[in-house]
Coordinates of C-alpha atoms in Angstrom, one line a residue:
X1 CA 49.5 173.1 -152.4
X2 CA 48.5 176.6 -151.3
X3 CA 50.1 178.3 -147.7
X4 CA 46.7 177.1 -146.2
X5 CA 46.8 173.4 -147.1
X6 CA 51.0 173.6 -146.0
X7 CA 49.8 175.2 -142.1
X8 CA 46.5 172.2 -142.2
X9 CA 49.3 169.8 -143.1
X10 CA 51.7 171.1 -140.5
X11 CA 49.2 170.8 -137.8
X12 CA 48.0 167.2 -138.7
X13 CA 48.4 164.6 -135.5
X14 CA 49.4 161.3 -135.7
X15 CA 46.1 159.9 -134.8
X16 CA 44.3 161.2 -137.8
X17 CA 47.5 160.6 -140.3
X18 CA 50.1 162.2 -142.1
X19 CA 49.5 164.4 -145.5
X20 CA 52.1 163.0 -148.3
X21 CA 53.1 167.0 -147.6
X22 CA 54.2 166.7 -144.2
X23 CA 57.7 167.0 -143.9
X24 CA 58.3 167.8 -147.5
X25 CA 57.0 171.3 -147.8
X26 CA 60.8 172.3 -149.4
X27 CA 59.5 170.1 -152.3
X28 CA 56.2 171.6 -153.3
X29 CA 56.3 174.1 -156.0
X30 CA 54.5 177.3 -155.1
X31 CA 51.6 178.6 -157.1
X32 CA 50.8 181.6 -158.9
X33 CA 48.7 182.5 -155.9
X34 CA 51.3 181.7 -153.3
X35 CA 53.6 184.2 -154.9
X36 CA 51.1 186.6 -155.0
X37 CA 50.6 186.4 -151.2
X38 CA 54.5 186.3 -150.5
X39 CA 54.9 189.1 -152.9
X40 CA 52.2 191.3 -151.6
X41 CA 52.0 189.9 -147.3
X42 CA 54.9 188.3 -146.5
X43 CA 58.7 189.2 -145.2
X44 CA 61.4 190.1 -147.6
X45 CA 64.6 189.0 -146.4
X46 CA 67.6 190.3 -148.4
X47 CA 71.3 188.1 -148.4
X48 CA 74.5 190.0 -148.5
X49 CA 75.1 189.6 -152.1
X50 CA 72.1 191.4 -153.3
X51 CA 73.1 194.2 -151.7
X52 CA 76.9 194.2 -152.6
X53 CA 75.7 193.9 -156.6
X54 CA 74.0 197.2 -156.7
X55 CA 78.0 198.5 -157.2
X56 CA 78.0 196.2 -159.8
X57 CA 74.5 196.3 -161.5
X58 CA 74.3 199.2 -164.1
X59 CA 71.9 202.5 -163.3
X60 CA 68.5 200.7 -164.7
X61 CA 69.0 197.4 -163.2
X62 CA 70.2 199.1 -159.8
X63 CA 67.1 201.5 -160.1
X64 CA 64.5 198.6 -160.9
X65 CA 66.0 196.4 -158.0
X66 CA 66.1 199.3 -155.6
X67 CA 62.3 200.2 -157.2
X68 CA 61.1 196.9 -156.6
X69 CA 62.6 196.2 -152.7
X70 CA 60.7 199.7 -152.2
X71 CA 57.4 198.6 -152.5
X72 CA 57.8 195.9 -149.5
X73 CA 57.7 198.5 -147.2
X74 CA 58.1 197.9 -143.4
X75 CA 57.7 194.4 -144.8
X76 CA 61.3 194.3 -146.0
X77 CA 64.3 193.3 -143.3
X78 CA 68.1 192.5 -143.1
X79 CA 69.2 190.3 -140.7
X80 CA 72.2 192.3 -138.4
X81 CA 74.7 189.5 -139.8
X82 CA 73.8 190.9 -143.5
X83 CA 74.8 194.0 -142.4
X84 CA 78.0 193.1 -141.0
X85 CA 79.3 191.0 -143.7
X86 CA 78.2 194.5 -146.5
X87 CA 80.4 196.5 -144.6
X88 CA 83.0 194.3 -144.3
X89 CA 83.0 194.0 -147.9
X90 CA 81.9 197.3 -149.4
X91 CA 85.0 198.0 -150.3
X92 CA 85.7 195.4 -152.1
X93 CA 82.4 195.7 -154.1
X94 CA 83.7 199.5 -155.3
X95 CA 86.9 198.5 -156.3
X96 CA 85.5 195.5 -158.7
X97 CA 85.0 198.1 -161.6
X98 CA 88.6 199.7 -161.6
X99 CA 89.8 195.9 -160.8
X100 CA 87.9 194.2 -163.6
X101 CA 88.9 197.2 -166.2
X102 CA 92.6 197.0 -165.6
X103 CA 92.5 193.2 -166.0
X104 CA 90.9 193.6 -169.8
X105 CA 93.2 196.2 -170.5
X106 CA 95.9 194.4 -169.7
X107 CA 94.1 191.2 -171.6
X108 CA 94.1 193.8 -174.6
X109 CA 97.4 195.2 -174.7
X110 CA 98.5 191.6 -174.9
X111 CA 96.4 190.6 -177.8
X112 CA 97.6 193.9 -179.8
X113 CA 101.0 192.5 -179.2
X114 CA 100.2 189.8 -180.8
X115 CA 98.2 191.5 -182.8
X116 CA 101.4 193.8 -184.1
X117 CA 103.2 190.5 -184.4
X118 CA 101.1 189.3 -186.7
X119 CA 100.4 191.7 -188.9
X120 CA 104.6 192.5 -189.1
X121 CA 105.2 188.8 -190.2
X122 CA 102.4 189.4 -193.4
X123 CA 104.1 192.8 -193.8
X124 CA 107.4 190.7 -194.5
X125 CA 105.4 188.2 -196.5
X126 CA 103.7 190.9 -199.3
X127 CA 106.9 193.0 -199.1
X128 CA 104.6 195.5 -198.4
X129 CA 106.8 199.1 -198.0
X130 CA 107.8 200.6 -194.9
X131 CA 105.5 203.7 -195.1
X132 CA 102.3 201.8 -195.6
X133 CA 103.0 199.3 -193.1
X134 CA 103.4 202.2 -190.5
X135 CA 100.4 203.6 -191.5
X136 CA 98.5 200.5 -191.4
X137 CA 100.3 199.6 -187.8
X138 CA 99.3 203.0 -186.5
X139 CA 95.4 202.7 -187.3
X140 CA 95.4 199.4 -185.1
X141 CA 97.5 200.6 -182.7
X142 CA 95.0 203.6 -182.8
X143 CA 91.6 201.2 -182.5
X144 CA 92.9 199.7 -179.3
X145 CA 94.1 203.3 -178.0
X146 CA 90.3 204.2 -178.8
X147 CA 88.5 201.0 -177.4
X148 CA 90.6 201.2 -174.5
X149 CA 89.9 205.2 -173.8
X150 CA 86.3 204.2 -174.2
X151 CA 86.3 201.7 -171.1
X152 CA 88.0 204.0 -168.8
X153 CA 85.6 206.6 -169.5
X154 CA 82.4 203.8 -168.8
X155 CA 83.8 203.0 -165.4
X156 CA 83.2 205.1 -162.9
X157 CA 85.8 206.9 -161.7
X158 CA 84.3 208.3 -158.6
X159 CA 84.4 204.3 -156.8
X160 CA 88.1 205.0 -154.3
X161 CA 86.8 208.1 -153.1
X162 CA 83.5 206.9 -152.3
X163 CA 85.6 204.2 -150.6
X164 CA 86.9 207.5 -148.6
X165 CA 83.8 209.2 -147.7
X166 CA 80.6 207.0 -147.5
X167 CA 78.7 210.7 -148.3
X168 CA 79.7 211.1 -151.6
X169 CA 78.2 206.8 -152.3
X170 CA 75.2 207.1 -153.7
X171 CA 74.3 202.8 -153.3
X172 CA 75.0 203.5 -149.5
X173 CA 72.7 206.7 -149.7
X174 CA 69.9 205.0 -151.5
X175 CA 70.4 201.9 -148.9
X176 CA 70.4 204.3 -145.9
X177 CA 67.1 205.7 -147.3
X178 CA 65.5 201.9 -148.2
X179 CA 66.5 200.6 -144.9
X180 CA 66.1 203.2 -142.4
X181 CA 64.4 201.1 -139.1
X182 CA 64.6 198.0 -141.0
X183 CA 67.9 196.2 -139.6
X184 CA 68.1 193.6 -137.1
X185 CA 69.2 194.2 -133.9
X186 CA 72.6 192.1 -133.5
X187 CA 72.5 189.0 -131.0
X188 CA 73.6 189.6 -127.5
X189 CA 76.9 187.8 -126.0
X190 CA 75.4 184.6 -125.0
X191 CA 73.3 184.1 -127.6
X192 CA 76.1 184.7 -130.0
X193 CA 78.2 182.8 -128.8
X194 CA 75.4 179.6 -128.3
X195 CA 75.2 180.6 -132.7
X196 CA 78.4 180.0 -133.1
X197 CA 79.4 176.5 -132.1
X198 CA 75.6 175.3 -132.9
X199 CA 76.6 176.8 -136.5
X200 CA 80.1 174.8 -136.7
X201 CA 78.5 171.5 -135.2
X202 CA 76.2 171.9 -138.4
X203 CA 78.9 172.4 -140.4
X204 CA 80.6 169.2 -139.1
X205 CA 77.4 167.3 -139.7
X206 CA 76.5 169.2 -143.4
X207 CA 73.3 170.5 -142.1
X208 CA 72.5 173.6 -144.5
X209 CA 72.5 176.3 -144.6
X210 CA 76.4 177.2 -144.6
X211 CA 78.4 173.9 -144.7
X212 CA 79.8 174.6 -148.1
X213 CA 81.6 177.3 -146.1
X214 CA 83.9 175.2 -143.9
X215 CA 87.0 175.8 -145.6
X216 CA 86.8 179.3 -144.2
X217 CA 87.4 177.5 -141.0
X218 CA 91.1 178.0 -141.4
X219 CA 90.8 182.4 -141.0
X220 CA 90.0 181.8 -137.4
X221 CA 87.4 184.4 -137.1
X222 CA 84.1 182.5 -137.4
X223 CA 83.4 183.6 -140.8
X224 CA 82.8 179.9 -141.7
X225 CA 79.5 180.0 -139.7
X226 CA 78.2 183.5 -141.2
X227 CA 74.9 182.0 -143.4
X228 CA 73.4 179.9 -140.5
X229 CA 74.2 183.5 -137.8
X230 CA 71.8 185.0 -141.0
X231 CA 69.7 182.1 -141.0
X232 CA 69.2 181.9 -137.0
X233 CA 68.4 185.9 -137.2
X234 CA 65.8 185.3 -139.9
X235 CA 64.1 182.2 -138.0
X236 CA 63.7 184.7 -135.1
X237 CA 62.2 187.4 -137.0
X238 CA 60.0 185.1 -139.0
X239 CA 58.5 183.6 -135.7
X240 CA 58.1 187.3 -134.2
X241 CA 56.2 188.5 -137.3
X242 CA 54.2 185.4 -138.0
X243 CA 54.6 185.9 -141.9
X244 CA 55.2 183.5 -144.8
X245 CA 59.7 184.4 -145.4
X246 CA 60.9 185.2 -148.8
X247 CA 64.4 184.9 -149.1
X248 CA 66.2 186.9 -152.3
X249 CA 70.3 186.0 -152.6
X250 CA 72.6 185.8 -155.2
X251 CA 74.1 182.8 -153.4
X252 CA 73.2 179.8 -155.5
X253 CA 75.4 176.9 -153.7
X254 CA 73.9 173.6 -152.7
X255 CA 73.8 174.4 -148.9
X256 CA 70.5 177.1 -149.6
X257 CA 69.3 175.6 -153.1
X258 CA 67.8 172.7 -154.1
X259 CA 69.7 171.9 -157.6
X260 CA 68.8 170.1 -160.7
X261 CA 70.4 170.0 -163.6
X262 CA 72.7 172.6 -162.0
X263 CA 69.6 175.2 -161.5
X264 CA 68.6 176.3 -158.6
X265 CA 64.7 174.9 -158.4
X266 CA 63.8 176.2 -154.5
X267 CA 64.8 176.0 -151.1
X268 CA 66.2 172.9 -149.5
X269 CA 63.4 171.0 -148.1
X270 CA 65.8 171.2 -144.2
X271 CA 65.6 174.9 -144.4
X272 CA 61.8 175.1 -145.3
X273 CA 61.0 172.6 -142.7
X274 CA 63.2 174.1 -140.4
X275 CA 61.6 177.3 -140.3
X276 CA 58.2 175.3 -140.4
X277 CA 58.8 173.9 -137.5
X278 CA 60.3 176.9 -135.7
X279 CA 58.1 179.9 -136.9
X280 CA 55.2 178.0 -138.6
X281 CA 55.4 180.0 -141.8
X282 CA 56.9 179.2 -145.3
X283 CA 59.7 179.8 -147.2
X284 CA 60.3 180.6 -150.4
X285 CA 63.7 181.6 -152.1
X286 CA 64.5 183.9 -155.5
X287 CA 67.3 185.2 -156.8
X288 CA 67.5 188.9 -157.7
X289 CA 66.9 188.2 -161.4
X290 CA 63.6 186.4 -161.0
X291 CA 62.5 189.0 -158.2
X292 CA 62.4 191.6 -161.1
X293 CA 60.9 188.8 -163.4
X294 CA 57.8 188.5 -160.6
X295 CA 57.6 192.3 -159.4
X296 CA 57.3 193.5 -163.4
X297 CA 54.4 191.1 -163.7
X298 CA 52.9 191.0 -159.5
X299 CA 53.7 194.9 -158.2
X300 CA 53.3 196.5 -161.2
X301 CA 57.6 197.8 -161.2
X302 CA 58.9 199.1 -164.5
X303 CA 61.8 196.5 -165.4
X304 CA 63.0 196.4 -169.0
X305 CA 64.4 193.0 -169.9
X306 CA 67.7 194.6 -170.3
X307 CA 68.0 195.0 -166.5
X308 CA 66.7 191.0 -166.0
X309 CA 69.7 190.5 -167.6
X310 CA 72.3 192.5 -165.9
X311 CA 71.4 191.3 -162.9
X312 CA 71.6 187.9 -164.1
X313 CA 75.0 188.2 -165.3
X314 CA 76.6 190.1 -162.6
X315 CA 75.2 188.0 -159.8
X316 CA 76.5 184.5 -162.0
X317 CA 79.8 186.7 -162.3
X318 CA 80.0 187.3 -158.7
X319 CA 79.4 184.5 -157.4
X320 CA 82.1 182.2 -159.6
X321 CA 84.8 184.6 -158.4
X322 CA 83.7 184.5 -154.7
X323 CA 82.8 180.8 -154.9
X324 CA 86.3 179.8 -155.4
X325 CA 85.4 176.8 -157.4
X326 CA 88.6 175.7 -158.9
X327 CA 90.4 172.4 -159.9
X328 CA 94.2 172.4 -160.3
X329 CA 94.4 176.1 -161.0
X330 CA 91.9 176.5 -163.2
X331 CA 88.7 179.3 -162.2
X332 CA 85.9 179.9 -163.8
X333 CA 86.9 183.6 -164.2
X334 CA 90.0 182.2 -165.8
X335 CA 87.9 179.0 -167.9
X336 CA 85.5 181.8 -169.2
X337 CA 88.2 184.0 -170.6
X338 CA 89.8 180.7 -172.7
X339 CA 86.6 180.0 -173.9
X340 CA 85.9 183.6 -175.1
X341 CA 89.2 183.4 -177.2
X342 CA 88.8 180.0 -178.4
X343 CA 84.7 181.1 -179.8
X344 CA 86.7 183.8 -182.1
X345 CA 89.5 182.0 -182.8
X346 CA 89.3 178.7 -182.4
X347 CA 86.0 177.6 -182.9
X348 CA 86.3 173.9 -183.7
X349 CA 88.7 173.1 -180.8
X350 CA 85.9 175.1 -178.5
X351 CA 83.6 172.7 -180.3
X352 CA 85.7 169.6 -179.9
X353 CA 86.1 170.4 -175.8
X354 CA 82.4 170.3 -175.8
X355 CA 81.8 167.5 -177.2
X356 CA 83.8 165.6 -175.2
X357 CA 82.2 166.7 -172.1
X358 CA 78.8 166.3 -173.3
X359 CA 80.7 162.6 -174.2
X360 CA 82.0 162.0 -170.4
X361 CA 85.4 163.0 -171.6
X362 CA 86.3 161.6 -174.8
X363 CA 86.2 162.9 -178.6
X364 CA 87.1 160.8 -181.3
X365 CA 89.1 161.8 -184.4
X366 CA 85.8 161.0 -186.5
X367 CA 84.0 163.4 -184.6
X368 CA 86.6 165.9 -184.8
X369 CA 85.6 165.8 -188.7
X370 CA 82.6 166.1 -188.4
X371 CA 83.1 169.0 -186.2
X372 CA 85.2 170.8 -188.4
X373 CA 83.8 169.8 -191.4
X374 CA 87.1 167.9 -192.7
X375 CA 87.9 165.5 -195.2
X376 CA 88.4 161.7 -193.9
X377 CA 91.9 161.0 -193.0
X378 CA 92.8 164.4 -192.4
X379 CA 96.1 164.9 -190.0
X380 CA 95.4 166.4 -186.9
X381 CA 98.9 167.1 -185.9
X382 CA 99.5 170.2 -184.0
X383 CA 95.5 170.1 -183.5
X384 CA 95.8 171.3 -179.7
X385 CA 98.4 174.3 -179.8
X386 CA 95.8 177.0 -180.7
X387 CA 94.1 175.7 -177.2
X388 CA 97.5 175.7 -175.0
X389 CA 98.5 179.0 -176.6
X390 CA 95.7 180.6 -175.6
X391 CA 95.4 179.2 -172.4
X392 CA 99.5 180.1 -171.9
X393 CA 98.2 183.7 -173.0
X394 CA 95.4 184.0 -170.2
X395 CA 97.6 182.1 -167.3
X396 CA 100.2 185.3 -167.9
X397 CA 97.2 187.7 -167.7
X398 CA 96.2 185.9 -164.4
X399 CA 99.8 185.9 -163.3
X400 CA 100.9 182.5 -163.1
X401 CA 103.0 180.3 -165.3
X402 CA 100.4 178.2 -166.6
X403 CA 96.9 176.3 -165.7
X404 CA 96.6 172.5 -165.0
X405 CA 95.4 170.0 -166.4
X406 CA 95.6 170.4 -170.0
X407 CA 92.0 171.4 -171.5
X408 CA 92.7 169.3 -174.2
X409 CA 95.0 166.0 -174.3
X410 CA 95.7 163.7 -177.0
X411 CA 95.3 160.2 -177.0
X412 CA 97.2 157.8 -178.4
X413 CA 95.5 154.3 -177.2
X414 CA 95.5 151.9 -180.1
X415 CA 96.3 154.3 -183.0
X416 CA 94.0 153.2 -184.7
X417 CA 94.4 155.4 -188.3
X418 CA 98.3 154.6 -188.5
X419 CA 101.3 154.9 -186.1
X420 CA 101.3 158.6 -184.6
X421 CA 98.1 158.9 -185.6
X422 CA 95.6 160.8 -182.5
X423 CA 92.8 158.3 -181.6
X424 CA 91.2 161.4 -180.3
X425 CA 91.4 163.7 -177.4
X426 CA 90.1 163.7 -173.8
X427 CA 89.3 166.5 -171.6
X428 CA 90.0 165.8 -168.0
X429 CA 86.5 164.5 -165.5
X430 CA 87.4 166.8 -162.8
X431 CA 87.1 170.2 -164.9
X432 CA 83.8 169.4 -166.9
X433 CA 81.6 171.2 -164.1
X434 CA 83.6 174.5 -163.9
X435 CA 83.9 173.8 -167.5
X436 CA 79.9 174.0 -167.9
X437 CA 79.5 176.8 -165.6
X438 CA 81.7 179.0 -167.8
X439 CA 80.0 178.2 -170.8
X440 CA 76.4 179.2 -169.3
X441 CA 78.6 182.9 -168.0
X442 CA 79.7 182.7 -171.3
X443 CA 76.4 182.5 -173.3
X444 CA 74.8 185.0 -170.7
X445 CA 77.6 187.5 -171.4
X446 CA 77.1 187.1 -175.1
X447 CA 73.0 188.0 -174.8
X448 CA 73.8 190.7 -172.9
X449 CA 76.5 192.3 -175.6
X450 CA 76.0 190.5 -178.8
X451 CA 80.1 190.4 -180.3
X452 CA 81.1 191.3 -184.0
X453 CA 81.7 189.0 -186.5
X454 CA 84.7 186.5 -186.0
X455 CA 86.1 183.6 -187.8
X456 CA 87.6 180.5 -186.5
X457 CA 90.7 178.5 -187.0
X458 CA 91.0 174.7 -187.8

């Protein structure tokens, strides 16, 4: 259905009948020629988070995105509330490198303690003499020294003082240029305050956008009803400009997205009939990612695929760590990491947890050899340590003691290959979502920097 069949549909009256579109306009996929038109005539509405991730984007990526949010022109806007919420978090945003490199170098001086350790206890195996072991100790001690000099040099330093004087920020600067006379005013007292408690009554009652936000409830300071104030201020601009809304954000959460399959497939159908009925235009929704995906092919923007991907990572990366999606301690930030050491080190136990999620939460003992390629009747004592060691290993680098529930339990039901025998293992319901989401971060962080060689331990 194109924008002119959705408006006939809209304006249908009872006495001649209803279109099997009326009402449902979330649910119709647009066509090539509808984002054309959106593309090329209609408002650009950017979220918060696309403009926080230019910090975290790298220089093509940052220059395709600012490139392509260029060639709206006077068609681009920011609702005031976006505003508000960058600055309040701008510094936040410039601290994420330094932040993010001091966690990995911490992560690494841990594993070259281990590291030393290991390599000292197959020094005392071989005998090997004092003089070679120290050389041999000194060139990995060395690789790390060199690996980790290497990071500090990629990040950029110049972040805190940029924090210090906005003149010297060269995202603000480019923003400052981008946006000039394209802000929203902010809402006046009344009509502020009227946003507010119509925002936390739709929180109450789950009406999108912005319920998934209620738990900020407990701050005190209205930050709970943040996406609808956006939402209101868009509705208003929308009907005052007459133009089909597209949407771009970073946020992907239920409360803006229709989901399937856990991806994001368009706008919930209350939002686009919402604005429908209020402005009598169309929404549409992207994320950042497939905004470069359409501009390369619709306005003509140079976008190498290497910057599709960034901005795909770094926006899945951003919002796990801000979506606070954790159950029992675990977070994705902190599943991805265990996974990551378990795809070098422990390949069949990263294996084995799959499997049992993609079971419903249960792995059997036969799977396991066919997993790892073992002979029948193989023991599989001792089968879960390399998955709590390394889970013991990130807790410490997260600060904490230790994460619960166990990734990986034994079971011991019926015992059915002896007594003491493991029937299997079972991997606990409530962490398979997070548990997916970090594989898909994990995958997308792997495309982006293909890893060396590793092996894998039974």
């Amino acid at each position: 259905m194109t924008d002119a069949e959705a408006h006939d549909t809209s304006e249908t009256n009872g006495s001649e009948g209803r279109s099997i579109f009326d009402g449902f306009s979330g649910y119709v996929t647009p066509t090539h020629e509808d984002w054309q038109n959106v593309l090329s005539n209609g408002m650009v509405v950017v979220d918060t988070n696309v403009l926080l991730n230019l910090y975290r984007y790298n220089q093509d990526a940052r220059t395709s995105l600012l490139d392509t949010l260029d060639k709206f022109g006077v068609r681009l806007w920011v609702p005031n509330q976006v505003m508000v919420e960058f600055w309040r978090n701008r510094e936040n945003a410039l601290e994420d490198p330094e932040r993010q490199l001091q966690q990995s170098i911490a992560a690494l001086r841990s594993n070259l303690e281990k590291a030393t350790s290991d390599f000292r206890g197959w020094v005392n195996r071989v005998s090997l003499d004092r003089a070679s072991a120290t050389i041999l100790e000194s060139v990995l001690e060395n690789a790390f020294d060199e690996v980790i000099g290497s990071m500090e040099r990629v990040v950029d330093s110049s972040g805190l003082e940029m924090e210090r004087d906005t003149s010297k920020d060269k995202v603000l600067s480019a923003l400052a240029s981008l946006l000039k006379g394209k802000v929203g005013s902010p809402l006046n007292v009344g009509t502020y305050a009227k946003c507010v408690i119509d925002g936390k009554q739709r929180l109450d009652d789950q009406i999108p956008p912005g319920y998934k936000d209620k738990k900020k409830e407990a701050r005190g300071d209205d930050f709970e009803v943040g996406d609808y104030l956006v939402w209101f201020q868009l509705m208003q601009e929308a009907k005052d400009r007459a133009r089909n809304v597209l949407l771009v954000t970073g946020d992907v959460k239920e409360d803006w997205w229709r989901i399937r399959n856990r991806m994001t497939i368009g706008p919930r159908n209350e939002l686009a009939e919402e604005l429908l009925r209020e402005a009598g235009v169309r929404l549409y929704m992207l994320k950042p990612d497939r905004l470069l995906v359409l501009a390369r092919e619709f306005l003509k923007v140079t976008v190498s695929e290497d910057s599709v991907q960034n901005v795909e990572l770094v926006d899945a990366q951003s919002t796990s760590e801000s979506s606070d999606d954790s159950v029992d301690g675990w977070y994705l930030s902190s599943l991805v990491e265990v996974l990551r050491k378990l795809r070098t080190q422990a390949q069949v136990q990263e294996a084995t947890i799959k499997r049992a999620v993609e079971n419903g939460g249960y792995v059997s003992r036969e799977e396991i050899y066919e997993i790892g390629g073992y002979e029948p009747g193989r023991m599989l004592k001792g089968f879960t340590r390399p998955v709590t060691r390394i889970s013991l290993e990130v807790a410490a680098d997260f600060g904490l003691s230790r994460f619960h529930p166990d990734l990986l339990t034994p079971v011991y039901a019926e015992m059915k290959a002896g007594f003491g025998w493991v029937d299997g293992f079972r991997v606990d319901a409530g962490i398979h979502d997070p548990l997916e989401k970090a594989w898909i971060l994990l995958d997308m962080s792997d495309r982006e920097e293909p890893s060396g060689d590793s092996s894998g331990a039974s």
